[in-house]
mmCIF file of C-alpha atoms in Angstrom:
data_model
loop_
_atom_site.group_PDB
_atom_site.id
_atom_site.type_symbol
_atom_site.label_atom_id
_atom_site.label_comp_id
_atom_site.label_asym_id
_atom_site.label_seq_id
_atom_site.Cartn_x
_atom_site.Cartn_y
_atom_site.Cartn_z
ATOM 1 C CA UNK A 27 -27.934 28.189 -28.884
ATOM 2 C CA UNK A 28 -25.584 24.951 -29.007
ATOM 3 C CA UNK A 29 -22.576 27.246 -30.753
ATOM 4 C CA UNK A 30 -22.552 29.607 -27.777
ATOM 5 C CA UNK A 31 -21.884 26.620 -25.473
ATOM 6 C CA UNK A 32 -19.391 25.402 -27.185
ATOM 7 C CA UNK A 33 -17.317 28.542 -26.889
ATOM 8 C CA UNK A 34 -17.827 28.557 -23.040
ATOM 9 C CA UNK A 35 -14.599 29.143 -21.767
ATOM 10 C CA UNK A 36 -12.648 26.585 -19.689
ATOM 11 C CA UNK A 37 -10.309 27.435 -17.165
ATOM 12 C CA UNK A 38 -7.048 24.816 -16.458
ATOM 13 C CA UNK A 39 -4.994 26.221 -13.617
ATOM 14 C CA UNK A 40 -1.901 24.212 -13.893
ATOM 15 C CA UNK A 41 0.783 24.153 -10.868
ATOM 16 C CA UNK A 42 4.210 23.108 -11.893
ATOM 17 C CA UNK A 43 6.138 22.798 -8.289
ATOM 18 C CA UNK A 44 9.541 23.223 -6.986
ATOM 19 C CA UNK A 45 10.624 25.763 -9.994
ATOM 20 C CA UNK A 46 14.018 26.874 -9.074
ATOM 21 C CA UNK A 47 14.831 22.895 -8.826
ATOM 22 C CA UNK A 48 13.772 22.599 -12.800
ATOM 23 C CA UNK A 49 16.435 22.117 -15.308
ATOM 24 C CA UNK A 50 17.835 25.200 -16.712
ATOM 25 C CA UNK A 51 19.729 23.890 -20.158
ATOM 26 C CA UNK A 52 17.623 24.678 -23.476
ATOM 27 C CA UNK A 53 15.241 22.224 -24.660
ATOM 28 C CA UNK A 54 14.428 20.379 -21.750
ATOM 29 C CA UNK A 55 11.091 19.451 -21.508
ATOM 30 C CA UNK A 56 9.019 19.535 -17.983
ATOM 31 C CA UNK A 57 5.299 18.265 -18.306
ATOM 32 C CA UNK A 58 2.426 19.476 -15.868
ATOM 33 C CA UNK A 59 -0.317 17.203 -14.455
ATOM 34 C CA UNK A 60 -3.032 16.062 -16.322
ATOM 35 C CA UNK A 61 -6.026 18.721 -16.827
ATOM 36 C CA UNK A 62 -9.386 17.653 -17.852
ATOM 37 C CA UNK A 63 -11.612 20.662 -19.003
ATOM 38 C CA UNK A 64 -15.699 20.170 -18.759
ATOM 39 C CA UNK A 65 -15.813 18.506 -22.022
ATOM 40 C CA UNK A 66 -13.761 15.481 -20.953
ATOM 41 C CA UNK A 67 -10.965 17.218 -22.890
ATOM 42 C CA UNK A 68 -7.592 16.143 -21.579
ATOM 43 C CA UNK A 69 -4.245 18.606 -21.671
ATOM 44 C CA UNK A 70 -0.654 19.290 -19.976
ATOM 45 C CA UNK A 71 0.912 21.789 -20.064
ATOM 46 C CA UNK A 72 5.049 21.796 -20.918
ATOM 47 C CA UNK A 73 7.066 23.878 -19.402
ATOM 48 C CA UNK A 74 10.607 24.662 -20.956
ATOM 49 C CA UNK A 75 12.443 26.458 -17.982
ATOM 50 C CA UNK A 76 15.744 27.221 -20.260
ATOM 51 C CA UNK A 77 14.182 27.940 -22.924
ATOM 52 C CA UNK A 78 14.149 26.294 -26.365
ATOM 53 C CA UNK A 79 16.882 25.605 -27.968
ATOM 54 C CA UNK A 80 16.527 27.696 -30.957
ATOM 55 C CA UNK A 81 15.652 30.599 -28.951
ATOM 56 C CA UNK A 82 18.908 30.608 -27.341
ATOM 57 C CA UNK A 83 21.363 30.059 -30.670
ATOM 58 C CA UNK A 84 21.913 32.518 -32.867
ATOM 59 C CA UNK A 85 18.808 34.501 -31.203
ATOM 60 C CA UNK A 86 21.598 37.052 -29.167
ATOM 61 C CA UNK A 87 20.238 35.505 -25.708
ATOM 62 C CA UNK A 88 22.810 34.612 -22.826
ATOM 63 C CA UNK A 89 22.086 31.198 -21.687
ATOM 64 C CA UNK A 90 22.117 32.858 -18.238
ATOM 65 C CA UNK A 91 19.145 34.292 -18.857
ATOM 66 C CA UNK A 92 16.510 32.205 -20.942
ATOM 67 C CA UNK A 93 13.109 32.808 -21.441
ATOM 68 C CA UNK A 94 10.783 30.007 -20.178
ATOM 69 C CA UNK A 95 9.191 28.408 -22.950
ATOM 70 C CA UNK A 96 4.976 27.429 -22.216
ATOM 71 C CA UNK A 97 3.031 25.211 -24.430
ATOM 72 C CA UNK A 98 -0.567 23.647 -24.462
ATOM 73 C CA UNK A 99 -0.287 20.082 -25.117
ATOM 74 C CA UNK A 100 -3.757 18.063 -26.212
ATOM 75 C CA UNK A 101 -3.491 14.982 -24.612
ATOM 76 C CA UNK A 102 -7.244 13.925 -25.202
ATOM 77 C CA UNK A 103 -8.982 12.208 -27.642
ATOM 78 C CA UNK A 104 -9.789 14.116 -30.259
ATOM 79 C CA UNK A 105 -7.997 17.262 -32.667
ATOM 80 C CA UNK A 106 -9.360 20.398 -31.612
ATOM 81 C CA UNK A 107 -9.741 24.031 -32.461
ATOM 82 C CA UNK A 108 -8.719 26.405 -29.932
ATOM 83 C CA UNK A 109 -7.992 29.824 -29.024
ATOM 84 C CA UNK A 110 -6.569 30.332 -25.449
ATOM 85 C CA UNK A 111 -4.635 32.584 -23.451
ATOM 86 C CA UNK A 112 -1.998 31.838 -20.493
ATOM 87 C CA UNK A 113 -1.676 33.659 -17.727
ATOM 88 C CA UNK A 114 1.070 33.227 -14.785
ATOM 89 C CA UNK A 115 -0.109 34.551 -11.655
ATOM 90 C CA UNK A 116 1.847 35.812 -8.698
ATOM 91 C CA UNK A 117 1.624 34.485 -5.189
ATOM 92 C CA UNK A 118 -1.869 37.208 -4.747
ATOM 93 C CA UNK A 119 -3.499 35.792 -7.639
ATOM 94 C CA UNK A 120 -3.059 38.726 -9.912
ATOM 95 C CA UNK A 121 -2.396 38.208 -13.380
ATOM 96 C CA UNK A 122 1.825 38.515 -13.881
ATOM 97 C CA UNK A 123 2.032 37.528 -17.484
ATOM 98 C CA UNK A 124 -0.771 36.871 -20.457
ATOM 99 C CA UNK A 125 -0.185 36.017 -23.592
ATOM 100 C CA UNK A 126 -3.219 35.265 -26.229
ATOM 101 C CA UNK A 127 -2.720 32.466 -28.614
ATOM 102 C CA UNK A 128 -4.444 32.738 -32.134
ATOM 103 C CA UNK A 129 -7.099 30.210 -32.826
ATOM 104 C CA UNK A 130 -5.169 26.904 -34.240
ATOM 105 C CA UNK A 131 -5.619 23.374 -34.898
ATOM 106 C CA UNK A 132 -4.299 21.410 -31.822
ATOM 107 C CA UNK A 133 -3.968 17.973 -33.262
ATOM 108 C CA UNK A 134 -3.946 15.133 -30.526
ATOM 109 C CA UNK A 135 -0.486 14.583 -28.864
ATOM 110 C CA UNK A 136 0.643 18.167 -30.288
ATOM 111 C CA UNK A 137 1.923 20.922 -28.602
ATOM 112 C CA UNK A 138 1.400 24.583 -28.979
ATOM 113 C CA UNK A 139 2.283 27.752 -27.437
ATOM 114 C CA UNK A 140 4.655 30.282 -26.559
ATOM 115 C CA UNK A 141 8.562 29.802 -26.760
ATOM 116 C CA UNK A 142 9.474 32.905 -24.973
ATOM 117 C CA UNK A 143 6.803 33.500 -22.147
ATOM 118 C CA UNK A 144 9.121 35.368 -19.678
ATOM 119 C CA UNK A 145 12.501 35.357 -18.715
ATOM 120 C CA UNK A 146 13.289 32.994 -15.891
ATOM 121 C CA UNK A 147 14.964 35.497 -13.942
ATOM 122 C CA UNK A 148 11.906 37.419 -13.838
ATOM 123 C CA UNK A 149 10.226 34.461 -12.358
ATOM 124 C CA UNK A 150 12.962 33.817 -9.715
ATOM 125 C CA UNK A 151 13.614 37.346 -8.395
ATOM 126 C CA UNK A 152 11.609 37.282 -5.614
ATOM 127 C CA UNK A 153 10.417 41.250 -5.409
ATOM 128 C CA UNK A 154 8.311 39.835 -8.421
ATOM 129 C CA UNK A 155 6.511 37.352 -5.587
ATOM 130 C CA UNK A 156 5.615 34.990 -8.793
ATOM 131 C CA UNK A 157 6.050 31.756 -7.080
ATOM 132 C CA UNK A 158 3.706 30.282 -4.266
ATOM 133 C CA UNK A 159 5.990 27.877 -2.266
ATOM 134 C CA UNK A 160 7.826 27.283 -5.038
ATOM 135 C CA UNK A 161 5.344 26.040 -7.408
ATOM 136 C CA UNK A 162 4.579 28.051 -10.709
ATOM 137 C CA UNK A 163 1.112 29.222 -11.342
ATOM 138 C CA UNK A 164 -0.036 29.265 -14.667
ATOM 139 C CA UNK A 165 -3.723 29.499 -16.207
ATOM 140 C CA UNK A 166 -5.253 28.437 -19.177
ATOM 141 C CA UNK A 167 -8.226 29.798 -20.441
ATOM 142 C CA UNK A 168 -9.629 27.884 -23.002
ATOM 143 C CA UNK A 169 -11.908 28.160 -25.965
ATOM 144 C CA UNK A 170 -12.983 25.126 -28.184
ATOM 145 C CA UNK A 171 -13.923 26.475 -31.403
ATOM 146 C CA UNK A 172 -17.096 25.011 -33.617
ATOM 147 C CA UNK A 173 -14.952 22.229 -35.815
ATOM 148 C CA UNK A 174 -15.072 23.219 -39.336
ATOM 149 C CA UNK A 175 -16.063 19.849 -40.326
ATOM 150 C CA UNK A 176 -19.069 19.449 -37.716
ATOM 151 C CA UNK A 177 -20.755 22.450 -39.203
ATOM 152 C CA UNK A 178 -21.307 20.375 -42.683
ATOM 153 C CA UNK A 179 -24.438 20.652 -43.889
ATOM 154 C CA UNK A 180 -26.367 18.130 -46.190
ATOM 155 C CA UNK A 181 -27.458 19.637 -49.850
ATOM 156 C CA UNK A 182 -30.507 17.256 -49.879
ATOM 157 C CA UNK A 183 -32.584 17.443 -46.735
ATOM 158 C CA UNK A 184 -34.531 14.424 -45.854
#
């Protein structure tokens, strides 16, 4: 049926290069490339490599020591429902890190996600092999949920 389709999931492997190079002070946004999933769907993903700034005041963290802050950011079309999960891989592919996000309304230009993914220093000691040449491997798998709305259904049939 149609409804199983549309809860096919998509896979975005973002690659965010050159990671130790990335700023380190809290709030400081870096944005991925451009994904497009198979629906035409269009997303980045933002990487916070210090952290956000609320995680770091008043939340008992050193600044030494941030977590890196991930979020999904729709940068299509349309709002849409979805539940995904990231997952940073190590330089063998294997899955380092996953975190599932609850199903939510990502509303065009909107951001959502995870504001303490892992610490940075995890992803920089290098017995953890996390980064390929550098770059930081993170994917998205991606479930577009049946819109509420679409599933309206007329009280006089034709």
């Amino acid at each position: 049926s149609d409804s199983t389709m549309a809860l096919k999931p998509s896979v975005l492997k973002f690659k965010i290069d050159d990671f130790e190079s990335l700023p380190s002070e809290p709030g400081k946004n870096v944005p991925s490339d451009r994904i497009t999933d198979d629906d035409g769907n269009a997303w980045r993903l933002t990487l916070k490599p210090g952290g956000t700034k609320d995680t770091v005041i008043g939340g008992g963290e050193s600044d030494a020591d941030p977590f890196v802050a991930l979020f999904l950011k729709n940068v299509g079309q349309k709002n849409l429902h979805v539940k995904f999960e990231m997952i940073l891989r190590d330089a063998r592919g294997a899955a380092y890190c996953e975190r599932c996000i609850k199903p939510t309304l990502l509303e065009v230009g909107k951001t959502y996600g995870i504001p303490k993914f892992i610490k940075r220093s995890m992803i920089l000691n290098k017995e953890n092999n996390i980064l390929v040449d550098g770059a930081l491997l993170v994917d998205v798998l991606m479930q577009i949920l049946p819109d509420a709305v679409s599933l309206y259904v007329p009280t006089n049939p034709l």
